[in-house]
Tab-separated table of C-alpha atoms in Angstrom:
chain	number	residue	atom	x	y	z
E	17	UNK	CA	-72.586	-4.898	36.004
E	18	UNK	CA	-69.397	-6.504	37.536
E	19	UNK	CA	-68.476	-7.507	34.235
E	20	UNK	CA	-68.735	-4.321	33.293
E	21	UNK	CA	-66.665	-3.103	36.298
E	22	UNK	CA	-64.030	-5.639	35.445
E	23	UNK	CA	-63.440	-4.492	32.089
E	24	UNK	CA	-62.942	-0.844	33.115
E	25	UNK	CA	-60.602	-2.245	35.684
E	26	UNK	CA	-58.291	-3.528	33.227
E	27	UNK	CA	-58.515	-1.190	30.434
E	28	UNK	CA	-56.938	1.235	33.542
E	29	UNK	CA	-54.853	-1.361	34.901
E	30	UNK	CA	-53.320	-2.175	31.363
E	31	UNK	CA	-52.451	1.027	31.025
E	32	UNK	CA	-51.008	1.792	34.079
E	33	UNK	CA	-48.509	-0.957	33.633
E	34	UNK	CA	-47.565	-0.362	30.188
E	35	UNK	CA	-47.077	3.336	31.281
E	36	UNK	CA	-43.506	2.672	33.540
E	37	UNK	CA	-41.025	2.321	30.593
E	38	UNK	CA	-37.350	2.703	31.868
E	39	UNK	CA	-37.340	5.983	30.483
E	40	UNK	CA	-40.528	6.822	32.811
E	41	UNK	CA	-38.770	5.133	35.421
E	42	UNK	CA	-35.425	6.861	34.948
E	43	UNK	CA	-37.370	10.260	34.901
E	44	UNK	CA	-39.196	10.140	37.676
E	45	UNK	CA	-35.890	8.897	40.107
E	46	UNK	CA	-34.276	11.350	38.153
E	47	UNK	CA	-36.804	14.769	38.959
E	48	UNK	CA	-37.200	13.488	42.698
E	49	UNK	CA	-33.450	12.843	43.572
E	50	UNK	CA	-31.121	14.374	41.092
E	51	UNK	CA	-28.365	12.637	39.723
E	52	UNK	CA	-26.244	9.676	40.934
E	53	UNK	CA	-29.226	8.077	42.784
E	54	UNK	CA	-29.974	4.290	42.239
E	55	UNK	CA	-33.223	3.379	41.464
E	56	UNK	CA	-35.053	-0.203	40.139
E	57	UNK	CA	-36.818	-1.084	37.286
E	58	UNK	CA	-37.708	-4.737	36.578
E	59	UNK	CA	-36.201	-6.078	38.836
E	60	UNK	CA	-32.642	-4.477	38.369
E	61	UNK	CA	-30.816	-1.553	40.075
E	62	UNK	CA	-29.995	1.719	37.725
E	63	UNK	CA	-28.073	4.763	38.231
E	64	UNK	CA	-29.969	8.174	37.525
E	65	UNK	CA	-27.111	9.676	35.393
E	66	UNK	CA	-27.541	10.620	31.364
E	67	UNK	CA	-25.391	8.991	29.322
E	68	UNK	CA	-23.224	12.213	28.821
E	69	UNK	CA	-22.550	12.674	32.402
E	70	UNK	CA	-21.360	9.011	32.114
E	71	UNK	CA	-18.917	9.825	29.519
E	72	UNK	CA	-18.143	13.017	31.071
E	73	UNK	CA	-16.832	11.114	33.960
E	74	UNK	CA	-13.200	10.334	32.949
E	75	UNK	CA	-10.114	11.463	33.614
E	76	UNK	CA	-9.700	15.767	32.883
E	77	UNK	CA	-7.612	15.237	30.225
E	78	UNK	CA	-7.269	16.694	26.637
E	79	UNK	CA	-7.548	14.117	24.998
E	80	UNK	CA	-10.636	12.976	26.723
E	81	UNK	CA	-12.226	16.687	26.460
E	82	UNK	CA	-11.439	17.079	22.471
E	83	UNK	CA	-13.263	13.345	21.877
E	84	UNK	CA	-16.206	14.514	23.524
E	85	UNK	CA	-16.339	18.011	22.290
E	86	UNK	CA	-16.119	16.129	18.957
E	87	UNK	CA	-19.109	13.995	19.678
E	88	UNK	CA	-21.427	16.842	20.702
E	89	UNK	CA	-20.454	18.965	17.331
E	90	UNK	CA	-21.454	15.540	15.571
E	91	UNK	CA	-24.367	15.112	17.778
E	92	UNK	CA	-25.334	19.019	17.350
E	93	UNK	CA	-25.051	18.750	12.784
E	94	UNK	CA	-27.241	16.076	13.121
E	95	UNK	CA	-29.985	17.738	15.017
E	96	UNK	CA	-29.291	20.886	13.245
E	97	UNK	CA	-29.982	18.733	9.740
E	98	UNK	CA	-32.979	18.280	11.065
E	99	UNK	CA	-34.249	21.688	11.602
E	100	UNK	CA	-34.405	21.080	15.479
E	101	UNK	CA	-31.362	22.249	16.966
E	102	UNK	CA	-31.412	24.554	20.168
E	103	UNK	CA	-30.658	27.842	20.873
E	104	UNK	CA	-28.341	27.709	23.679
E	105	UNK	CA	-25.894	23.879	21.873
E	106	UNK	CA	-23.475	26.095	19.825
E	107	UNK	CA	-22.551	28.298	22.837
E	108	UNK	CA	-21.954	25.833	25.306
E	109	UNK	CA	-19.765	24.274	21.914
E	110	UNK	CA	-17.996	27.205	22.051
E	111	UNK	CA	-17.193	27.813	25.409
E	112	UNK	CA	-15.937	23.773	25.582
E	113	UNK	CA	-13.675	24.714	22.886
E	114	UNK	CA	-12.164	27.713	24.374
E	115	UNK	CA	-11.663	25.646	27.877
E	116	UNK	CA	-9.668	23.420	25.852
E	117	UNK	CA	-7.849	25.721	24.818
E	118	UNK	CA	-7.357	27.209	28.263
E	119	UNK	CA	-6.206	24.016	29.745
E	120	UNK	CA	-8.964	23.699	31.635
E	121	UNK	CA	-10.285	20.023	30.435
E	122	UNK	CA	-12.622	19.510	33.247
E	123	UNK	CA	-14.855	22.351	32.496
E	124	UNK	CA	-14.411	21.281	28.533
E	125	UNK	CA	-16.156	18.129	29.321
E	126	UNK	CA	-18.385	19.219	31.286
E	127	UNK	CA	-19.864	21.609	28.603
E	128	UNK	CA	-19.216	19.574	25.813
E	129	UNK	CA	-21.520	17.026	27.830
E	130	UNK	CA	-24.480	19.577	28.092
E	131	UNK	CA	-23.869	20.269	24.317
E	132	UNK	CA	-24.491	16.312	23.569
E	133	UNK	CA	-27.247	16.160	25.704
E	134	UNK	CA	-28.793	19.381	23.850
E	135	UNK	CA	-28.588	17.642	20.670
E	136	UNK	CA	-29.743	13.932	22.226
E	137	UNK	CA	-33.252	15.221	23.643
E	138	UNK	CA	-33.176	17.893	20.420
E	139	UNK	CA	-33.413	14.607	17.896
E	140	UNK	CA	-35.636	12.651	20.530
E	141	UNK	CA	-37.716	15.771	20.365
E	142	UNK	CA	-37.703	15.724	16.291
E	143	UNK	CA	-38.729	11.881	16.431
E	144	UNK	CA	-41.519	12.352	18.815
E	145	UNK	CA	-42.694	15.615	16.756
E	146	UNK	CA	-42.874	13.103	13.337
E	147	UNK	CA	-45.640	11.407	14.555
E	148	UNK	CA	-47.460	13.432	16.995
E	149	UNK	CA	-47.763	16.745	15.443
E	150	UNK	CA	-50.828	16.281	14.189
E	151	UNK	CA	-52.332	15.733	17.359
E	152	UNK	CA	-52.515	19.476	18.364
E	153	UNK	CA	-54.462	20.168	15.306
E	154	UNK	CA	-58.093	21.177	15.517
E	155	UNK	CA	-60.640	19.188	13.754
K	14	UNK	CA	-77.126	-1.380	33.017
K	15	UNK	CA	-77.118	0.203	29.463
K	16	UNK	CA	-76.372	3.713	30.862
K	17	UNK	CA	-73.216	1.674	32.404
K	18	UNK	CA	-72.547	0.209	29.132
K	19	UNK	CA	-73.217	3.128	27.052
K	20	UNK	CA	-70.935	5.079	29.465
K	21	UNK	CA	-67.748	2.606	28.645
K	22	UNK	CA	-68.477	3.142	25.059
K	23	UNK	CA	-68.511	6.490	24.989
K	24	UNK	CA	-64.635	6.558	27.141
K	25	UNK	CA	-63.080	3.887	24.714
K	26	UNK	CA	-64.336	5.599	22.127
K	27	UNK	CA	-63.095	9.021	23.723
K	28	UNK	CA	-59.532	7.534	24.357
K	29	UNK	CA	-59.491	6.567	20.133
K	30	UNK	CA	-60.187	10.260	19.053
K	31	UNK	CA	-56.519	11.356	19.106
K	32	UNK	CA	-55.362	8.983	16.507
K	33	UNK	CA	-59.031	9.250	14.902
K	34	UNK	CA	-58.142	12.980	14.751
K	35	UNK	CA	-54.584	12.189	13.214
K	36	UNK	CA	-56.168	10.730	10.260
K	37	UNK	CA	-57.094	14.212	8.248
K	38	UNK	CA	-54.836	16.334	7.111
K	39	UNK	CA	-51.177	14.457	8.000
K	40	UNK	CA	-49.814	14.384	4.563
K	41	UNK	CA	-50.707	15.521	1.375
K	42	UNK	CA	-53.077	13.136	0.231
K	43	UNK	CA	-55.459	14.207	2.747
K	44	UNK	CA	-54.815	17.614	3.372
K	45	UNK	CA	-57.369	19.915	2.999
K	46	UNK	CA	-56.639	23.981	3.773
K	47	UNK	CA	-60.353	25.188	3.414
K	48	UNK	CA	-60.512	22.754	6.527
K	49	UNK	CA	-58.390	23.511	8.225
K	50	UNK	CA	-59.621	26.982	7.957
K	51	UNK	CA	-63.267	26.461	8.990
K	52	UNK	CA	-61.970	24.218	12.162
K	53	UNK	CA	-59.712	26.857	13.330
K	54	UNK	CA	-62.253	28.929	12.933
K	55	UNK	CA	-64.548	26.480	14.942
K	56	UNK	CA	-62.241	26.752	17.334
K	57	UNK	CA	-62.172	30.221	18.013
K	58	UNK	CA	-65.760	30.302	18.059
K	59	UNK	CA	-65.961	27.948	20.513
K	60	UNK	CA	-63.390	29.391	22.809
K	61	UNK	CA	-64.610	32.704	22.364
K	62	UNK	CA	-68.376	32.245	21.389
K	63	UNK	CA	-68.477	36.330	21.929
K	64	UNK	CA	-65.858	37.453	19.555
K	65	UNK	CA	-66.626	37.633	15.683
K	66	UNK	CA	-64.102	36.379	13.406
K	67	UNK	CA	-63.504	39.724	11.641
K	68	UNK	CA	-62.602	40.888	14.999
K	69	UNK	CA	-59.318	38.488	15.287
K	70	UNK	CA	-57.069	41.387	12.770
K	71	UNK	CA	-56.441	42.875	16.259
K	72	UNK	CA	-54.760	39.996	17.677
K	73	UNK	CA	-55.136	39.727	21.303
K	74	UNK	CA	-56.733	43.341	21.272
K	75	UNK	CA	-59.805	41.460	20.091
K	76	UNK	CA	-60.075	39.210	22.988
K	77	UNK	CA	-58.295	41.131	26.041
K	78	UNK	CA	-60.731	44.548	26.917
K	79	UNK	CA	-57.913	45.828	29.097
K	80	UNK	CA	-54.760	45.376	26.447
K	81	UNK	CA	-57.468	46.812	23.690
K	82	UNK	CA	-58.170	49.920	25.693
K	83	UNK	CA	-54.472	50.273	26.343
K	84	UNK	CA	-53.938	49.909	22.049
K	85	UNK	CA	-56.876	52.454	21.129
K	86	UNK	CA	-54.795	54.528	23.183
K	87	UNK	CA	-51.544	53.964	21.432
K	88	UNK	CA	-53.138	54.257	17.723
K	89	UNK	CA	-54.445	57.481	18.582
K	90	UNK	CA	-50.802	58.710	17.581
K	91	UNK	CA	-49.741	55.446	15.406
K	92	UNK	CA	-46.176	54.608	16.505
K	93	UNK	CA	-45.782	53.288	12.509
K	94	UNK	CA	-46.948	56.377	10.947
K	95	UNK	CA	-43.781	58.056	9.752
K	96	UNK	CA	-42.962	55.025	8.831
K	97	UNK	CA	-45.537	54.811	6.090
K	98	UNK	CA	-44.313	58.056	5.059
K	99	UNK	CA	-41.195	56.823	4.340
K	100	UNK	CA	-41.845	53.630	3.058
K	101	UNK	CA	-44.019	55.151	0.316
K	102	UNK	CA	-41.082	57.901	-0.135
K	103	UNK	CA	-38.519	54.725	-0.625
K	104	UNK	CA	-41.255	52.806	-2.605
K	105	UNK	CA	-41.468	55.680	-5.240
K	106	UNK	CA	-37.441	55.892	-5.611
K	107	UNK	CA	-35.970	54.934	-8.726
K	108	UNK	CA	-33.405	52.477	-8.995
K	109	UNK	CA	-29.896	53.500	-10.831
K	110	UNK	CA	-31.882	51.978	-14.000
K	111	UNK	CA	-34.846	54.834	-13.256
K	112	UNK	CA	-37.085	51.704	-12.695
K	113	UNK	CA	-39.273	52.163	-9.404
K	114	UNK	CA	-40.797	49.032	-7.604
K	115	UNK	CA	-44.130	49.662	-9.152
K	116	UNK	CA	-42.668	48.277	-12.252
K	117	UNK	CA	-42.382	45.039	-10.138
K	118	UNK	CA	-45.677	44.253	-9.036
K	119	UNK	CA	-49.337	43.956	-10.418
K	120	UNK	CA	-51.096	46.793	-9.925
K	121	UNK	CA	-48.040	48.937	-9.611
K	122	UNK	CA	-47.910	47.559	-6.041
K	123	UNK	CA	-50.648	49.347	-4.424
K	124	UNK	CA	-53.354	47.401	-3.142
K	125	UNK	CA	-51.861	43.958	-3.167
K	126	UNK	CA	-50.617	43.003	0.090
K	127	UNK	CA	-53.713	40.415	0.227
K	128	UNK	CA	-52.023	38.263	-2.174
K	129	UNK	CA	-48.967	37.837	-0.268
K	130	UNK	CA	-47.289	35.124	0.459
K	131	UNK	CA	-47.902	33.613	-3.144
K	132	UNK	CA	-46.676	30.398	-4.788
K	133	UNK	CA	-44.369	31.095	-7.644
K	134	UNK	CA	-44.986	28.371	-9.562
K	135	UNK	CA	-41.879	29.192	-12.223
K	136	UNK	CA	-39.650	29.033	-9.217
K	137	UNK	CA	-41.049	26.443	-7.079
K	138	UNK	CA	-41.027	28.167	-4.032
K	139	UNK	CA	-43.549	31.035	-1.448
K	140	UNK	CA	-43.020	33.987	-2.100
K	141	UNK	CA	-43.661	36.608	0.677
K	142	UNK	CA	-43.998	40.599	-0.120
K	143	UNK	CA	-40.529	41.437	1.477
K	144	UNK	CA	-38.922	38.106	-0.433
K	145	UNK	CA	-40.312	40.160	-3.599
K	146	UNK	CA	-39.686	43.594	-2.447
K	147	UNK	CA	-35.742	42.443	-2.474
K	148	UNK	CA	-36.161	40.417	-5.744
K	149	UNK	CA	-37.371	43.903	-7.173
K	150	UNK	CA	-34.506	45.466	-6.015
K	151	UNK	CA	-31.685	42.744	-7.687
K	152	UNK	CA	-33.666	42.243	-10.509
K	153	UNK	CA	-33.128	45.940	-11.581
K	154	UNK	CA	-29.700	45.734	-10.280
K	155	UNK	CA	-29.725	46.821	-6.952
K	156	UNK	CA	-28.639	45.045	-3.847
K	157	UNK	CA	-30.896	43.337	-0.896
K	158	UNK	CA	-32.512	44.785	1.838
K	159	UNK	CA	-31.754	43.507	5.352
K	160	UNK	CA	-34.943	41.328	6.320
K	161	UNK	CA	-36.057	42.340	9.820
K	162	UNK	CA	-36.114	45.559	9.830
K	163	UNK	CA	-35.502	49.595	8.260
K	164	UNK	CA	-35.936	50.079	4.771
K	165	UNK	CA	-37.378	46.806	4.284
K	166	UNK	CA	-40.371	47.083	6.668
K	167	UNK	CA	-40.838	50.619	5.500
K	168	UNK	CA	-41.494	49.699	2.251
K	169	UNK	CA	-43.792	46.969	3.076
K	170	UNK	CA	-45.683	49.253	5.872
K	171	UNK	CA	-46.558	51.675	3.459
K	172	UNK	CA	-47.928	48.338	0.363
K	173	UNK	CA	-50.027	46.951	3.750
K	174	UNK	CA	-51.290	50.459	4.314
K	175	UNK	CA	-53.103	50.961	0.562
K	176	UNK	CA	-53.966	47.624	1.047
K	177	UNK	CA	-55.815	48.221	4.178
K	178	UNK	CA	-59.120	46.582	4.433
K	179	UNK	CA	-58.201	44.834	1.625
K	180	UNK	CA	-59.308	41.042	1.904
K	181	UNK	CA	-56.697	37.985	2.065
K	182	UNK	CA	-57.309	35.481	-0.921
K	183	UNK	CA	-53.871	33.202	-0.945
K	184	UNK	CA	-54.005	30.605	-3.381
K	185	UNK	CA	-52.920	27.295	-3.256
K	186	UNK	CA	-52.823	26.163	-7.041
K	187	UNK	CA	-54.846	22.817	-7.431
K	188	UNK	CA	-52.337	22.096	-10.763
K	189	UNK	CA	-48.985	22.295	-8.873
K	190	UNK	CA	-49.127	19.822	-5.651
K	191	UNK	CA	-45.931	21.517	-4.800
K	192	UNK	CA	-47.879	24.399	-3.632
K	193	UNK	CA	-49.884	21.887	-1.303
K	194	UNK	CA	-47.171	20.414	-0.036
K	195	UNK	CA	-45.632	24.077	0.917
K	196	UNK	CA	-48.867	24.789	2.814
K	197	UNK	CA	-48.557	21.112	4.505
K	198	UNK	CA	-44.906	21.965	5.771
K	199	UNK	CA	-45.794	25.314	6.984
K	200	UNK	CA	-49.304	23.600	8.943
K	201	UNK	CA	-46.486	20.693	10.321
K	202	UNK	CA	-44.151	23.149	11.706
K	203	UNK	CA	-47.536	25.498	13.189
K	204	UNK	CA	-48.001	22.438	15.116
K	205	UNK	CA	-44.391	21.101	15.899
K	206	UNK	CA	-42.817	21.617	18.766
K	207	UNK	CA	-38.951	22.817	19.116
K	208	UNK	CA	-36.446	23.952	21.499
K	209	UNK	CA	-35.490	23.570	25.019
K	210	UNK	CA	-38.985	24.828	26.745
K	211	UNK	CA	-40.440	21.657	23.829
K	212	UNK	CA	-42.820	24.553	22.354
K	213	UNK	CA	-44.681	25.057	19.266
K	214	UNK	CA	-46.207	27.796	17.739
K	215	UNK	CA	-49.692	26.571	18.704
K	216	UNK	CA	-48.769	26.194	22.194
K	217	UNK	CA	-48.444	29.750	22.789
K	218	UNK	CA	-50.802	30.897	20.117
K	219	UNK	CA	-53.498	28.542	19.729
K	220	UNK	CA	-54.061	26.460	22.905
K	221	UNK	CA	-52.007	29.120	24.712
K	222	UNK	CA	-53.889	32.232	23.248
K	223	UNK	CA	-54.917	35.245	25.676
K	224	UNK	CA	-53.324	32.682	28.456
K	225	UNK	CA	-50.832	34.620	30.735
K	226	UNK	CA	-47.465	33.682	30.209
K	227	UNK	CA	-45.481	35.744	32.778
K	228	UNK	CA	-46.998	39.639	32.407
K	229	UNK	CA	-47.776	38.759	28.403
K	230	UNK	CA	-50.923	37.125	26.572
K	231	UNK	CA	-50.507	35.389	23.297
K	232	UNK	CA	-52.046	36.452	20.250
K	233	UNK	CA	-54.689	34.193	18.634
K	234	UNK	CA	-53.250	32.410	15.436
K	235	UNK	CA	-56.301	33.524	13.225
K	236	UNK	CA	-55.540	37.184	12.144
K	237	UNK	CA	-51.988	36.906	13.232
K	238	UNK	CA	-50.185	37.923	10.019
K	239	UNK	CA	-52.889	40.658	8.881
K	240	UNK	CA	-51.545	43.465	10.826
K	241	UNK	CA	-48.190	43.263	10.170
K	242	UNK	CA	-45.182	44.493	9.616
K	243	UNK	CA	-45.319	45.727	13.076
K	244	UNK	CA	-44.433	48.470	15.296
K	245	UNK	CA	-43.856	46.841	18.584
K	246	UNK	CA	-42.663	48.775	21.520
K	247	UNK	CA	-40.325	46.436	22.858
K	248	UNK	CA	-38.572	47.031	19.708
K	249	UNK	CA	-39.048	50.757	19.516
K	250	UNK	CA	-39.157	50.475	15.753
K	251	UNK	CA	-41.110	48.896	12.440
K	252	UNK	CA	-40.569	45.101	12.093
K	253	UNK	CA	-41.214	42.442	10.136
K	254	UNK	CA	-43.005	38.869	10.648
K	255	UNK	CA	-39.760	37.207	9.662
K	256	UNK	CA	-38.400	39.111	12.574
K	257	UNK	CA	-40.829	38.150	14.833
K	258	UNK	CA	-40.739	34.456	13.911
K	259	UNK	CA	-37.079	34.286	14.834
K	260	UNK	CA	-37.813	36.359	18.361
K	261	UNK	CA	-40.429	33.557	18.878
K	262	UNK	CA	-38.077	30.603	18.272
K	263	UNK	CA	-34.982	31.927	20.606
K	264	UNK	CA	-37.665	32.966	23.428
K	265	UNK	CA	-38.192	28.913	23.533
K	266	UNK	CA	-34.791	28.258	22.778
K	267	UNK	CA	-34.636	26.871	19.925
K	268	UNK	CA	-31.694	28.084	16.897
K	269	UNK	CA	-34.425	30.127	14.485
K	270	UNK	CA	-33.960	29.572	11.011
K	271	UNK	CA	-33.078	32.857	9.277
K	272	UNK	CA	-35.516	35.224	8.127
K	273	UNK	CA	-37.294	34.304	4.704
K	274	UNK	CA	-35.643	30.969	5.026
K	275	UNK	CA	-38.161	28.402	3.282
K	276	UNK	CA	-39.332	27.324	6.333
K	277	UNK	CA	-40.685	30.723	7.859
K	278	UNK	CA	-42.080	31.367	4.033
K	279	UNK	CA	-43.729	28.425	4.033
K	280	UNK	CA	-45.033	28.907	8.032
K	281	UNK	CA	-46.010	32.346	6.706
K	282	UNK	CA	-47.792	30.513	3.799
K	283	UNK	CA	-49.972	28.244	5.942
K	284	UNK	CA	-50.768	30.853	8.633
K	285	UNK	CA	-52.546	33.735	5.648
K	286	UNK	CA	-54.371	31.029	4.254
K	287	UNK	CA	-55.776	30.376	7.862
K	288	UNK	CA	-56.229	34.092	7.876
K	289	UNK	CA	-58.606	34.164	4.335
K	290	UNK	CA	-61.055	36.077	4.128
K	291	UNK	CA	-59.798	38.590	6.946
K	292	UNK	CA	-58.514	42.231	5.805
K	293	UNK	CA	-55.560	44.014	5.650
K	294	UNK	CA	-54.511	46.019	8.250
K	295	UNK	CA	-51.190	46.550	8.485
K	296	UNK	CA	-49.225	47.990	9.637
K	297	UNK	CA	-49.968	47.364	13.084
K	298	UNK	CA	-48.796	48.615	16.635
K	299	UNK	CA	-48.070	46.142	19.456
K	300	UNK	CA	-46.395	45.625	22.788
């Protein structure tokens, strides 16, 4: 019997451990305090920011808002290759275009950062789709 | 003891039938559309141990008394009706050539819709009716419809109507694993998820099906291509599945491919084989 009990233990412990990736980590600090807040993982402090507010935080210039508007197009083509592009990634393109072209760079990076976040989860979202489609199938 | 033991067994075991389950049908060596045709079926069955299959043509009038009272209502005047009238007007026009589309199609094009989507094995591709309907019309030198709606639908309202009760019997050719494969990429994009709100088709429609979403209830993916094209009142006018595919994919927020595009052929491919041995009844009215 405890034997029994032990093993049940672990096959829940086990799995409760390998359950807190850094991504698990980073969204859970992330949907309970919003962004900027420092949380740990391992041992180690991290900021909850996604990488594209990172590189949106530079100086509002235009030459900072035209490189990232030109990584989110290149993000966007390659999640559009794909077939899993999102709906709202080539307006928010748009509009970071046309605030560069208004002058206003700070709003330009701050689109073109939601546009290459689009496209980021969008090709995470294809990945995780290759191998767990099938799962929703009935048998 | 042993009820303890057997009890473990049973939960590992349980926590392997995911990937267990992953095993059939993934790719094409193991695909296998007669079963995935039966388990849907099974699943509906189970779900709904009350509702026979024949019964799933109505869509989520079949499983929702309220919405189905509110429909016998509506097809006491048929929204599409006119429609048919003027689809079989448009059907029977000749082209500047004085060919008609009847030349096009077996059977002079009445009482075929049940063989649509086919796999054109010359061309390598699915063919749905309205992909046809507008190869008719180039082929004898006219130009294209527009696929969502008008002309297009009218024409195909009024093929669905002498169709009617008509029984789906799509093909997938055992000599041309092309076919198969077609049928596998529709089935993996059923079951894919897309867009922002990370849905798939079978979210809403198979696990989601006559579950609220907001004021609306999802339509059960068995039956849900024998009833159209569609009058639905939202749109206030005739429209095809192609059309409704797209509305599907921008309501999760995801860019739709455009209509007839090989992946919504193929999609439409995969979901009338799961709809064999069901009837005609299109055109249909809906919300």
């Amino acid at each position: 019997m405890k034997k029994v009990m032990i093993l049940c233990a672990a096959v829940l412990f086990s799995q409760a451990v390998a359950a807190e990736t850094y991504q698990d980590a980073f969204n859970k600090a992330r949907a309970m305090y919003g962004k900027g807040h420092e949380f740990q993982w391992q041992g180690k402090t991290y900021q909850t920011l996604h990488e594209e507010e990172i590189e949106a935080d530079v100086d509002a210039t235009e030459a900072n808002a035209k490189a990232l508007l030109e990584k989110a197009v290149a993000a966007n083509k390659k999640v559009a290759d794909v077939g899993f592009e999102w709906k709202l990634t080539g307006g928010l393109l748009k509009q970071s275009a046309q605030a560069i072209d208004a002058g206003d760079y700070r709003k330009a990076l701050d689109l073109a950062a939601q546009a290459k976040y689009h496209a980021r989860i969008g090709f995470a979202q294809y990945g995780y789709a290759q191998a767990n489609w099938i799962k929703a199938v009935p048998q | 003891m042993r009820i303890i033991t057997g009890l473990v067994t049973v939960g590992m075991l349980s926590l392997g039938l995911p990937l267990q389950a992953a095993d059939s049908g993934f790719n094409l060596e193991t695909v296998n559309p007669e079963a995935d045709r039966l388990a849907l079926q099974a699943f509906y069955k189970k779900r709904y141990p009350d509702v026979k299959i024949e019964d799933y043509v109505n869509g989520i009038y079949a499983l929702d008394a309220e919405s189905h009272e509110q429909w016998q209502e509506i097809e006491e005047f048929p929204p599409y009706e006119f429609s048919i009238e003027e689809g079989e007007v448009l059907f029977n026009a000749p082209f500047a050539n004085g060919k008609t589309y009847a030349d096009c199609f077996e059977n002079g094009g009445i009482g075929i819709r049940q063989n649509f989507p086919y796999w054109d094995k010359e061309d390598g591709t699915v063919k749905t009716l309205e992909y046809a309907i507008n190869e008719c019309r180039e082929d004898n030198g006219d130009k294209p419809l527009k696929w969502g709606k008008g002309d297009i639908a009218r024409i195909s309202a009024y093929m669905a109507w002498t169709s009617r009760d008509n029984v789906f019997e799509i093909q997938i050719p055992q000599d041309d694993s092309r076919a198969l494969q077609a049928y596998l990429d529709g089935k993996k994009f059923f079951y894919t998820k897309r867009g922002q709100l990370n849905l798939s088709c079978a979210n809403c429609h198979l696990q989601g099906s006559n579950i609220r979403i907001r004021a609306d209830l999802p339509g059960p993916m068995l039956g849900q291509v024998t009833h159209w094209p569609v009058f639905r009142s939202k749109w206030g006018n005739l429209g095809t599945l192609h059309r409704r595919y797209a509305g599907c994919h921008r309501d999760s927020r995801s860019k739709p491919l455009k209509p007839q595009a090989e992946g919504f052929r193929n999609l439409e491919y995969f979901q009338t084989y799961m709809s064999n041995g069901l009837v005609v009844n299109g055109p249909g009215a809906r919300k």
